[in-house]
Amino acid sequence: MTDTLKTEPKPAGARAARVQQIVSPGGIAAWLVEDYTVPLVAVEFAFHGGAAQDPSAAPGVATLLAGLLDEGAGPYDSEAFHRVLEEHAIEIGFSAERDLLVGRMQTLARNKAKAFELLALAVAEARLDLEPLERVKSQIAAGLKREINDPDSVASRAFRRIAYAGHPYSAPVRGDLATIGSLSRTHVVDLRAANLARDNLKIAVVGAIDAQALGTYLDDVFGRLPENAALLPVPDVAFAGAGTQEIVDIDLPQSTIRFGRQGIARDDKDFIPATVVNHVLGGGVFSARLFREVREKRGLAYSVYSQLSAQDHAAMLFGGTSTKNERAAESLQVIQGEIRSLAEAGPSAEELDKAKKYLVGSYALRFDSSTKIAAHLVRLQAEGHGVDYLDARNGLIEAVTLEDAKRAAKRLFGDGSLLVAVAGRPVGL
């Protein structure tokens, strides 16, 4: 263990230059943006692992753990812990994702000593008492009951069950109503021990705090964690089910449609061109083809979108819409037509230009608050990017040529076959 704080030279560039890469005296690394314009400190951190580490017969453990970490720690039971958070205007929370267990803290700068003290307790000394455990399980179960007839949830679950059958990515992050009641404190304790460690930890801090003070706090919060996580191996998995269709009958006037196919991995040279091409298809703006063809021209749906999802062990293109049952077949036909069109001809030069300008211009929206900046900096670290990506990213987008986009479109959309999951009573499907 070293006894002094280490910082790396700041790279040139508008955004990267603001980020200090520090290593605490105890060896905890973090990205720091000092910002004294408002007297706040925002902390975001993530442990690799997440819901993909849930036991196969007990999905939802990571979500349950996340729900319990701020439900009492150290000398404070659940009620006392929340009371002291309120008294000092401190926000601490956790959430589980497929590949990450994420934590966050926000506080007034004048209360940062107390905030880091409480965060340290939550990270290292969460009590995981039985009363809040049963209460959080009940809350999750109530949510799962509501999802039974929620078409978005039903379609999404059916979609993932087929796309990643037998893989941890097929399991619902929030768990299953049939097994949530069987989750025990032992499940939670075991997952915490395996996931919360220093070698799978990424941290970003933004606000009114300097590197020296932060280094001390980082050691207080994370220094007692095990050096190495004990994560179960998660295999890479290819998207399955393209060309198939699953319909889950729900007596509703609308059908909710999920569609998708194999995507392009984050470290693939065509990931950035594919990002631009996806924006042309269904990036959620007025100029996107799906929005224009499905909503504007035909009035089939209020919302339609597509996204690229690049997780640690899988990549997929997916999208969705909701429409009247009797127009579900037409909606899907239009979506498939646009995908095939892009696969065959790629985007036009005008579409490419508009997509690049939007993606470059909108990037600034990820930096308009301390919490957003901290969250984005953690994502970049978790995805394996260096701090220089903050400045390189827009250049990579701008450098995508029409040839790049057409190549990526051909790879991304292939023969246009889709896995389709529908919740509702679609006519003609």
GROMACS .gro file of C-alpha atoms in nm:
model
  429
    1MET     CA    1   0.000   0.000   0.000
    2THR     CA    2   0.132   0.341  -0.091
    3ASP     CA    3   0.099   0.641   0.135
    4THR     CA    4   0.056   0.923  -0.115
    5LEU     CA    5  -0.205   1.016  -0.371
    6LYS     CA    6  -0.110   0.958  -0.734
    7THR     CA    7  -0.242   1.153  -1.028
    8GLU     CA    8  -0.177   1.107  -1.397
    9PRO     CA    9  -0.105   1.394  -1.636
   10LYS     CA   10  -0.416   1.537  -1.794
   11PRO     CA   11  -0.442   1.465  -2.166
   12ALA     CA   12  -0.513   1.751  -2.400
   13GLY     CA   13  -0.873   1.806  -2.503
   14ALA     CA   14  -1.178   1.997  -2.395
   15ARG     CA   15  -1.344   1.725  -2.188
   16ALA     CA   16  -1.060   1.487  -2.109
   17ALA     CA   17  -0.851   1.772  -1.973
   18ARG     CA   18  -1.103   1.822  -1.695
   19VAL     CA   19  -1.076   1.461  -1.580
   20GLN     CA   20  -0.809   1.374  -1.328
   21GLN     CA   21  -0.716   1.007  -1.303
   22ILE     CA   22  -0.622   0.957  -0.942
   23VAL     CA   23  -0.510   0.664  -0.731
   24SER     CA   24  -0.567   0.689  -0.359
   25PRO     CA   25  -0.295   0.611  -0.107
   26GLY     CA   26  -0.460   0.272  -0.066
   27GLY     CA   27  -0.457   0.201  -0.439
   28ILE     CA   28  -0.819   0.285  -0.528
   29ALA     CA   29  -0.839   0.437  -0.878
   30ALA     CA   30  -1.100   0.694  -0.980
   31TRP     CA   31  -1.176   0.962  -1.234
   32LEU     CA   32  -1.234   1.303  -1.080
   33VAL     CA   33  -1.379   1.623  -1.223
   34GLU     CA   34  -1.329   1.909  -0.980
   35ASP     CA   35  -1.613   2.156  -1.018
   36TYR     CA   36  -1.682   2.427  -0.764
   37THR     CA   37  -1.957   2.605  -0.957
   38VAL     CA   38  -2.214   2.440  -0.731
   39PRO     CA   39  -2.144   2.311  -0.377
   40LEU     CA   40  -2.225   1.947  -0.456
   41VAL     CA   41  -2.036   1.620  -0.475
   42ALA     CA   42  -2.164   1.336  -0.695
   43VAL     CA   43  -2.015   0.988  -0.678
   44GLU     CA   44  -2.094   0.703  -0.916
   45PHE     CA   45  -1.930   0.361  -0.899
   46ALA     CA   46  -1.989   0.019  -1.048
   47PHE     CA   47  -1.877  -0.335  -0.978
   48HIS     CA   48  -1.858  -0.570  -1.275
   49GLY     CA   49  -2.084  -0.868  -1.211
   50GLY     CA   50  -2.445  -0.768  -1.161
   51ALA     CA   51  -2.743  -0.981  -1.243
   52ALA     CA   52  -2.541  -1.208  -1.473
   53GLN     CA   53  -2.401  -1.349  -1.147
   54ASP     CA   54  -2.742  -1.451  -1.014
   55PRO     CA   55  -2.783  -1.825  -0.948
   56SER     CA   56  -2.965  -1.976  -1.245
   57ALA     CA   57  -3.246  -2.102  -1.022
   58ALA     CA   58  -3.269  -1.777  -0.827
   59PRO     CA   59  -3.279  -1.473  -1.056
   60GLY     CA   60  -3.313  -1.137  -0.887
   61VAL     CA   61  -3.048  -1.174  -0.617
   62ALA     CA   62  -2.842  -0.883  -0.747
   63THR     CA   63  -3.153  -0.664  -0.752
   64LEU     CA   64  -3.235  -0.771  -0.398
   65LEU     CA   65  -2.879  -0.698  -0.285
   66ALA     CA   66  -2.892  -0.354  -0.446
   67GLY     CA   67  -3.217  -0.285  -0.266
   68LEU     CA   68  -3.067  -0.378   0.070
   69LEU     CA   69  -2.733  -0.198   0.070
   70ASP     CA   70  -2.894   0.127   0.187
   71GLU     CA   71  -3.136  -0.044   0.425
   72GLY     CA   72  -2.919  -0.031   0.733
   73ALA     CA   73  -2.544  -0.048   0.782
   74GLY     CA   74  -2.297  -0.050   1.070
   75PRO     CA   75  -2.467   0.078   1.386
   76TYR     CA   76  -2.776   0.200   1.198
   77ASP     CA   77  -3.077  -0.017   1.131
   78SER     CA   78  -3.284   0.061   0.824
   79GLU     CA   79  -3.493   0.336   0.981
   80ALA     CA   80  -3.197   0.502   1.149
   81PHE     CA   81  -2.987   0.488   0.834
   82HIS     CA   82  -3.253   0.663   0.627
   83ARG     CA   83  -3.311   0.915   0.903
   84VAL     CA   84  -2.947   1.019   0.912
   85LEU     CA   85  -2.942   1.043   0.533
   86GLU     CA   86  -3.239   1.278   0.545
   87GLU     CA   87  -3.096   1.487   0.826
   88HIS     CA   88  -2.787   1.558   0.618
   89ALA     CA   89  -2.957   1.580   0.276
   90ILE     CA   90  -2.755   1.286   0.146
   91GLU     CA   91  -2.872   1.057  -0.132
   92ILE     CA   92  -2.730   0.704  -0.152
   93GLY     CA   93  -2.869   0.436  -0.381
   94PHE     CA   94  -2.782   0.115  -0.563
   95SER     CA   95  -2.918  -0.071  -0.863
   96ALA     CA   96  -2.846  -0.392  -1.047
   97GLU     CA   97  -2.792  -0.428  -1.420
   98ARG     CA   98  -2.701  -0.732  -1.624
   99ASP     CA   99  -2.325  -0.674  -1.604
  100LEU     CA  100  -2.294  -0.421  -1.323
  101LEU     CA  101  -2.390  -0.349  -0.966
  102VAL     CA  102  -2.407   0.030  -0.956
  103GLY     CA  103  -2.391   0.266  -0.661
  104ARG     CA  104  -2.429   0.640  -0.637
  105MET     CA  105  -2.408   0.913  -0.378
  106GLN     CA  106  -2.486   1.283  -0.393
  107THR     CA  107  -2.439   1.535  -0.118
  108LEU     CA  108  -2.384   1.897  -0.036
  109ALA     CA  109  -2.014   1.965  -0.019
  110ARG     CA  110  -2.041   2.073   0.344
  111ASN     CA  111  -2.180   1.731   0.433
  112LYS     CA  112  -1.932   1.524   0.237
  113ALA     CA  113  -1.752   1.383   0.541
  114LYS     CA  114  -2.077   1.241   0.675
  115ALA     CA  115  -2.183   1.127   0.329
  116PHE     CA  116  -1.864   0.932   0.267
  117GLU     CA  117  -1.889   0.784   0.618
  118LEU     CA  118  -2.238   0.653   0.544
  119LEU     CA  119  -2.140   0.534   0.199
  120ALA     CA  120  -1.851   0.341   0.353
  121LEU     CA  121  -2.093   0.170   0.589
  122ALA     CA  122  -2.329   0.080   0.306
  123VAL     CA  123  -2.049  -0.064   0.093
  124ALA     CA  124  -1.859  -0.253   0.361
  125GLU     CA  125  -2.101  -0.300   0.651
  126ALA     CA  126  -2.451  -0.328   0.510
  127ARG     CA  127  -2.645  -0.527   0.768
  128LEU     CA  128  -2.877  -0.714   0.533
  129ASP     CA  129  -3.123  -0.754   0.820
  130LEU     CA  130  -3.414  -0.992   0.780
  131GLU     CA  131  -3.688  -0.732   0.821
  132PRO     CA  132  -3.576  -0.510   0.532
  133LEU     CA  133  -3.488  -0.820   0.332
  134GLU     CA  134  -3.845  -0.947   0.351
  135ARG     CA  135  -3.979  -0.597   0.289
  136VAL     CA  136  -3.765  -0.543  -0.021
  137LYS     CA  137  -3.862  -0.888  -0.148
  138SER     CA  138  -4.227  -0.793  -0.107
  139GLN     CA  139  -4.170  -0.470  -0.297
  140ILE     CA  140  -4.001  -0.656  -0.581
  141ALA     CA  141  -4.278  -0.917  -0.582
  142ALA     CA  142  -4.541  -0.645  -0.603
  143GLY     CA  143  -4.363  -0.501  -0.905
  144LEU     CA  144  -4.338  -0.843  -1.067
  145LYS     CA  145  -4.712  -0.899  -1.016
  146ARG     CA  146  -4.785  -0.572  -1.192
  147GLU     CA  147  -4.561  -0.683  -1.480
  148ILE     CA  148  -4.769  -0.996  -1.543
  149ASN     CA  149  -5.017  -0.798  -1.749
  150ASP     CA  150  -4.780  -0.524  -1.858
  151PRO     CA  151  -4.729  -0.581  -2.232
  152ASP     CA  152  -4.387  -0.413  -2.238
  153SER     CA  153  -4.257  -0.647  -1.968
  154VAL     CA  154  -4.423  -0.953  -2.117
  155ALA     CA  155  -4.287  -0.891  -2.465
  156SER     CA  156  -3.939  -0.809  -2.337
  157ARG     CA  157  -3.921  -1.122  -2.124
  158ALA     CA  158  -4.035  -1.343  -2.411
  159PHE     CA  159  -3.785  -1.176  -2.640
  160ARG     CA  160  -3.488  -1.234  -2.407
  161ARG     CA  161  -3.595  -1.586  -2.321
  162ILE     CA  162  -3.560  -1.683  -2.685
  163ALA     CA  163  -3.266  -1.462  -2.780
  164TYR     CA  164  -3.040  -1.592  -2.503
  165ALA     CA  165  -3.197  -1.923  -2.402
  166GLY     CA  166  -3.002  -2.093  -2.124
  167HIS     CA  167  -2.765  -1.798  -2.078
  168PRO     CA  168  -2.767  -1.562  -1.778
  169TYR     CA  169  -2.877  -1.281  -2.011
  170SER     CA  170  -3.209  -1.459  -2.061
  171ALA     CA  171  -3.303  -1.423  -1.695
  172PRO     CA  172  -3.499  -1.120  -1.575
  173VAL     CA  173  -3.283  -0.876  -1.379
  174ARG     CA  174  -3.559  -0.813  -1.125
  175GLY     CA  175  -3.619  -1.182  -1.072
  176ASP     CA  176  -3.912  -1.413  -1.117
  177LEU     CA  177  -4.238  -1.415  -0.925
  178ALA     CA  178  -4.214  -1.792  -0.888
  179THR     CA  179  -3.877  -1.777  -0.711
  180ILE     CA  180  -3.851  -1.434  -0.551
  181GLY     CA  181  -3.997  -1.566  -0.227
  182SER     CA  182  -3.726  -1.830  -0.198
  183LEU     CA  183  -3.438  -1.583  -0.207
  184SER     CA  184  -3.257  -1.593   0.124
  185ARG     CA  185  -3.009  -1.384   0.314
  186THR     CA  186  -2.747  -1.644   0.225
  187HIS     CA  187  -2.806  -1.574  -0.145
  188VAL     CA  188  -2.752  -1.204  -0.085
  189VAL     CA  189  -2.447  -1.246   0.138
  190ASP     CA  190  -2.282  -1.481  -0.110
  191LEU     CA  191  -2.342  -1.247  -0.403
  192ARG     CA  192  -2.209  -0.949  -0.210
  193ALA     CA  193  -1.893  -1.139  -0.119
  194ALA     CA  194  -1.837  -1.242  -0.479
  195ASN     CA  195  -1.918  -0.908  -0.645
  196LEU     CA  196  -1.797  -0.629  -0.420
  197ALA     CA  197  -1.421  -0.613  -0.459
  198ARG     CA  198  -1.157  -0.366  -0.562
  199ASP     CA  199  -1.036  -0.527  -0.885
  200ASN     CA  200  -1.375  -0.501  -1.060
  201LEU     CA  201  -1.456  -0.151  -0.937
  202LYS     CA  202  -1.487   0.168  -1.143
  203ILE     CA  203  -1.542   0.508  -0.981
  204ALA     CA  204  -1.614   0.861  -1.098
  205VAL     CA  205  -1.653   1.168  -0.880
  206VAL     CA  206  -1.770   1.513  -0.986
  207GLY     CA  207  -1.799   1.825  -0.777
  208ALA     CA  208  -1.652   2.038  -0.506
  209ILE     CA  209  -1.378   1.812  -0.382
  210ASP     CA  210  -1.006   1.797  -0.451
  211ALA     CA  211  -0.795   1.493  -0.532
  212GLN     CA  212  -0.624   1.482  -0.196
  213ALA     CA  213  -0.945   1.475   0.004
  214LEU     CA  214  -1.107   1.230  -0.235
  215GLY     CA  215  -0.817   0.989  -0.206
  216THR     CA  216  -0.869   0.962   0.167
  217TYR     CA  217  -1.242   0.912   0.128
  218LEU     CA  218  -1.196   0.645  -0.139
  219ASP     CA  219  -0.982   0.442   0.098
  220ASP     CA  220  -1.243   0.482   0.370
  221VAL     CA  221  -1.525   0.363   0.144
  222PHE     CA  222  -1.364   0.090  -0.061
  223GLY     CA  223  -1.039   0.005   0.116
  224ARG     CA  224  -1.189  -0.273   0.326
  225LEU     CA  225  -1.329  -0.465   0.032
  226PRO     CA  226  -1.154  -0.782  -0.085
  227GLU     CA  227  -0.885  -0.720  -0.343
  228ASN     CA  228  -1.031  -0.965  -0.595
  229ALA     CA  229  -1.388  -1.047  -0.692
  230ALA     CA  230  -1.494  -1.410  -0.723
  231LEU     CA  231  -1.717  -1.380  -1.026
  232LEU     CA  232  -1.859  -1.683  -1.201
  233PRO     CA  233  -1.748  -1.710  -1.563
  234VAL     CA  234  -2.011  -1.583  -1.806
  235PRO     CA  235  -1.969  -1.714  -2.161
  236ASP     CA  236  -2.008  -1.502  -2.470
  237VAL     CA  237  -2.335  -1.575  -2.643
  238ALA     CA  238  -2.467  -1.519  -2.995
  239PHE     CA  239  -2.816  -1.389  -3.055
  240ALA     CA  240  -3.060  -1.669  -3.136
  241GLY     CA  241  -3.407  -1.687  -3.282
  242ALA     CA  242  -3.380  -1.458  -3.584
  243GLY     CA  243  -3.659  -1.553  -3.823
  244THR     CA  244  -3.892  -1.671  -3.547
  245GLN     CA  245  -4.197  -1.512  -3.392
  246GLU     CA  246  -4.341  -1.548  -3.043
  247ILE     CA  247  -4.688  -1.422  -2.954
  248VAL     CA  248  -4.799  -1.401  -2.592
  249ASP     CA  249  -5.175  -1.369  -2.568
  250ILE     CA  250  -5.294  -1.075  -2.361
  251ASP     CA  251  -5.644  -0.940  -2.394
  252LEU     CA  252  -5.557  -0.581  -2.481
  253PRO     CA  253  -5.656  -0.358  -2.774
  254GLN     CA  254  -5.290  -0.292  -2.852
  255SER     CA  255  -5.000  -0.519  -2.937
  256THR     CA  256  -4.653  -0.447  -2.803
  257ILE     CA  257  -4.382  -0.560  -3.039
  258ARG     CA  258  -4.016  -0.630  -2.964
  259PHE     CA  259  -3.785  -0.714  -3.251
  260GLY     CA  260  -3.413  -0.773  -3.284
  261ARG     CA  261  -3.119  -0.962  -3.421
  262GLN     CA  262  -2.745  -1.006  -3.367
  263GLY     CA  263  -2.566  -0.677  -3.307
  264ILE     CA  264  -2.204  -0.563  -3.340
  265ALA     CA  265  -1.970  -0.581  -3.042
  266ARG     CA  266  -1.837  -0.270  -2.874
  267ASP     CA  267  -1.475  -0.348  -2.968
  268ASP     CA  268  -1.558  -0.420  -3.334
  269LYS     CA  269  -1.424  -0.169  -3.587
  270ASP     CA  270  -1.776  -0.130  -3.722
  271PHE     CA  271  -1.937  -0.048  -3.388
  272ILE     CA  272  -1.924   0.328  -3.441
  273PRO     CA  273  -2.051   0.308  -3.803
  274ALA     CA  274  -2.324   0.071  -3.677
  275THR     CA  275  -2.416   0.326  -3.411
  276VAL     CA  276  -2.468   0.586  -3.681
  277VAL     CA  277  -2.663   0.344  -3.901
  278ASN     CA  278  -2.888   0.247  -3.612
  279HIS     CA  279  -2.963   0.614  -3.557
  280VAL     CA  280  -3.073   0.639  -3.919
  281LEU     CA  281  -3.303   0.342  -3.866
  282GLY     CA  282  -3.467   0.419  -3.535
  283GLY     CA  283  -3.270   0.663  -3.326
  284GLY     CA  284  -3.577   0.822  -3.177
  285VAL     CA  285  -3.570   1.147  -3.370
  286PHE     CA  286  -3.804   1.282  -3.635
  287SER     CA  287  -3.562   1.205  -3.916
  288ALA     CA  288  -3.523   0.834  -3.827
  289ARG     CA  289  -3.671   0.602  -4.088
  290LEU     CA  290  -3.890   0.405  -3.847
  291PHE     CA  291  -4.033   0.720  -3.693
  292ARG     CA  292  -4.099   0.868  -4.035
  293GLU     CA  293  -4.250   0.557  -4.194
  294VAL     CA  294  -4.436   0.406  -3.897
  295ARG     CA  295  -4.561   0.716  -3.720
  296GLU     CA  296  -4.552   1.012  -3.954
  297LYS     CA  297  -4.658   0.859  -4.284
  298ARG     CA  298  -4.893   0.585  -4.164
  299GLY     CA  299  -4.992   0.679  -3.811
  300LEU     CA  300  -4.937   0.323  -3.696
  301ALA     CA  301  -4.784   0.401  -3.360
  302TYR     CA  302  -4.694   0.689  -3.134
  303SER     CA  303  -4.345   0.557  -3.062
  304VAL     CA  304  -4.107   0.329  -3.248
  305TYR     CA  305  -3.735   0.290  -3.194
  306SER     CA  306  -3.427   0.077  -3.240
  307GLN     CA  307  -3.113   0.054  -3.028
  308LEU     CA  308  -2.774  -0.110  -3.028
  309SER     CA  309  -2.704  -0.303  -2.711
  310ALA     CA  310  -2.342  -0.400  -2.649
  311GLN     CA  311  -2.311  -0.591  -2.324
  312ASP     CA  312  -2.003  -0.763  -2.189
  313HIS     CA  313  -2.085  -1.098  -2.350
  314ALA     CA  314  -2.337  -1.026  -2.623
  315ALA     CA  315  -2.440  -0.765  -2.876
  316MET     CA  316  -2.778  -0.713  -3.030
  317LEU     CA  317  -2.988  -0.473  -3.228
  318PHE     CA  318  -3.332  -0.443  -3.083
  319GLY     CA  319  -3.633  -0.221  -3.105
  320GLY     CA  320  -4.000  -0.192  -3.031
  321THR     CA  321  -4.333  -0.029  -3.085
  322SER     CA  322  -4.696  -0.057  -2.973
  323THR     CA  323  -4.988  -0.038  -3.208
  324LYS     CA  324  -5.351  -0.143  -3.250
  325ASN     CA  325  -5.393  -0.519  -3.277
  326GLU     CA  326  -5.534  -0.493  -3.627
  327ARG     CA  327  -5.235  -0.289  -3.746
  328ALA     CA  328  -4.960  -0.496  -3.584
  329ALA     CA  329  -4.887  -0.695  -3.898
  330GLU     CA  330  -4.864  -0.380  -4.110
  331SER     CA  331  -4.635  -0.213  -3.854
  332LEU     CA  332  -4.402  -0.510  -3.848
  333GLN     CA  333  -4.403  -0.526  -4.226
  334VAL     CA  334  -4.296  -0.161  -4.249
  335ILE     CA  335  -4.020  -0.213  -3.990
  336GLN     CA  336  -3.885  -0.518  -4.171
  337GLY     CA  337  -3.901  -0.332  -4.500
  338GLU     CA  338  -3.688  -0.046  -4.371
  339ILE     CA  339  -3.435  -0.287  -4.223
  340ARG     CA  340  -3.405  -0.475  -4.550
  341SER     CA  341  -3.373  -0.149  -4.740
  342LEU     CA  342  -3.086  -0.032  -4.521
  343ALA     CA  343  -2.916  -0.371  -4.548
  344GLU     CA  344  -2.929  -0.359  -4.926
  345ALA     CA  345  -2.853   0.005  -4.998
  346GLY     CA  346  -2.737   0.160  -4.672
  347PRO     CA  347  -2.830   0.514  -4.571
  348SER     CA  348  -2.824   0.807  -4.810
  349ALA     CA  349  -2.555   1.072  -4.781
  350GLU     CA  350  -2.813   1.313  -4.640
  351GLU     CA  351  -2.928   1.062  -4.376
  352LEU     CA  352  -2.570   0.991  -4.277
  353ASP     CA  353  -2.492   1.360  -4.241
  354LYS     CA  354  -2.801   1.425  -4.026
  355ALA     CA  355  -2.731   1.126  -3.803
  356LYS     CA  356  -2.370   1.226  -3.744
  357LYS     CA  357  -2.463   1.585  -3.664
  358TYR     CA  358  -2.725   1.471  -3.413
  359LEU     CA  359  -2.498   1.218  -3.242
  360VAL     CA  360  -2.216   1.471  -3.215
  361GLY     CA  361  -2.436   1.758  -3.104
  362SER     CA  362  -2.637   1.563  -2.850
  363TYR     CA  363  -2.327   1.423  -2.677
  364ALA     CA  364  -2.307   1.744  -2.473
  365LEU     CA  365  -2.636   1.654  -2.304
  366ARG     CA  366  -2.451   1.383  -2.111
  367PHE     CA  367  -2.249   1.654  -1.939
  368ASP     CA  368  -2.514   1.898  -1.819
  369SER     CA  369  -2.519   1.792  -1.453
  370SER     CA  370  -2.277   1.648  -1.199
  371THR     CA  371  -2.470   1.324  -1.165
  372LYS     CA  372  -2.489   1.275  -1.542
  373ILE     CA  373  -2.118   1.337  -1.582
  374ALA     CA  374  -2.027   1.096  -1.303
  375ALA     CA  375  -2.257   0.829  -1.446
  376HIS     CA  376  -2.115   0.869  -1.795
  377LEU     CA  377  -1.756   0.855  -1.673
  378VAL     CA  378  -1.825   0.528  -1.494
  379ARG     CA  379  -1.988   0.382  -1.808
  380LEU     CA  380  -1.685   0.469  -2.013
  381GLN     CA  381  -1.456   0.296  -1.764
  382ALA     CA  382  -1.682  -0.009  -1.743
  383GLU     CA  383  -1.680  -0.033  -2.122
  384GLY     CA  384  -1.302  -0.029  -2.125
  385HIS     CA  385  -1.249   0.320  -2.262
  386GLY     CA  386  -0.969   0.551  -2.155
  387VAL     CA  387  -1.030   0.910  -2.061
  388ASP     CA  388  -0.919   1.022  -2.407
  389TYR     CA  389  -1.241   0.871  -2.548
  390LEU     CA  390  -1.425   1.176  -2.419
  391ASP     CA  391  -1.262   1.380  -2.693
  392ALA     CA  392  -1.211   1.104  -2.948
  393ARG     CA  393  -1.573   0.992  -2.958
  394ASN     CA  394  -1.716   1.277  -3.165
  395GLY     CA  395  -1.425   1.255  -3.406
  396LEU     CA  396  -1.495   0.885  -3.457
  397ILE     CA  397  -1.857   0.965  -3.536
  398GLU     CA  398  -1.764   1.244  -3.777
  399ALA     CA  399  -1.514   1.017  -3.955
  400VAL     CA  400  -1.778   0.760  -4.056
  401THR     CA  401  -1.798   0.759  -4.434
  402LEU     CA  402  -2.085   0.651  -4.655
  403GLU     CA  403  -1.882   0.343  -4.741
  404ASP     CA  404  -1.837   0.265  -4.370
  405ALA     CA  405  -2.207   0.309  -4.308
  406LYS     CA  406  -2.311   0.084  -4.595
  407ARG     CA  407  -2.067  -0.185  -4.482
  408ALA     CA  408  -2.195  -0.166  -4.123
  409ALA     CA  409  -2.556  -0.171  -4.242
  410LYS     CA  410  -2.497  -0.484  -4.442
  411ARG     CA  411  -2.336  -0.652  -4.140
  412LEU     CA  412  -2.589  -0.526  -3.889
  413PHE     CA  413  -2.906  -0.600  -4.079
  414GLY     CA  414  -2.787  -0.898  -4.283
  415ASP     CA  415  -3.079  -1.072  -4.450
  416GLY     CA  416  -3.322  -0.867  -4.242
  417SER     CA  417  -3.452  -1.162  -4.044
  418LEU     CA  418  -3.573  -1.071  -3.697
  419LEU     CA  419  -3.672  -1.235  -3.374
  420VAL     CA  420  -4.015  -1.091  -3.300
  421ALA     CA  421  -4.197  -1.113  -2.967
  422VAL     CA  422  -4.547  -0.971  -2.941
  423ALA     CA  423  -4.768  -0.925  -2.636
  424GLY     CA  424  -5.134  -0.870  -2.724
  425ARG     CA  425  -5.373  -1.013  -2.980
  426PRO     CA  426  -5.217  -0.908  -3.308
  427VAL     CA  427  -5.424  -0.961  -3.620
  428GLY     CA  428  -5.242  -1.125  -3.908
  429LEU     CA  429  -4.937  -1.246  -3.719
   0.00000   0.00000   0.00000
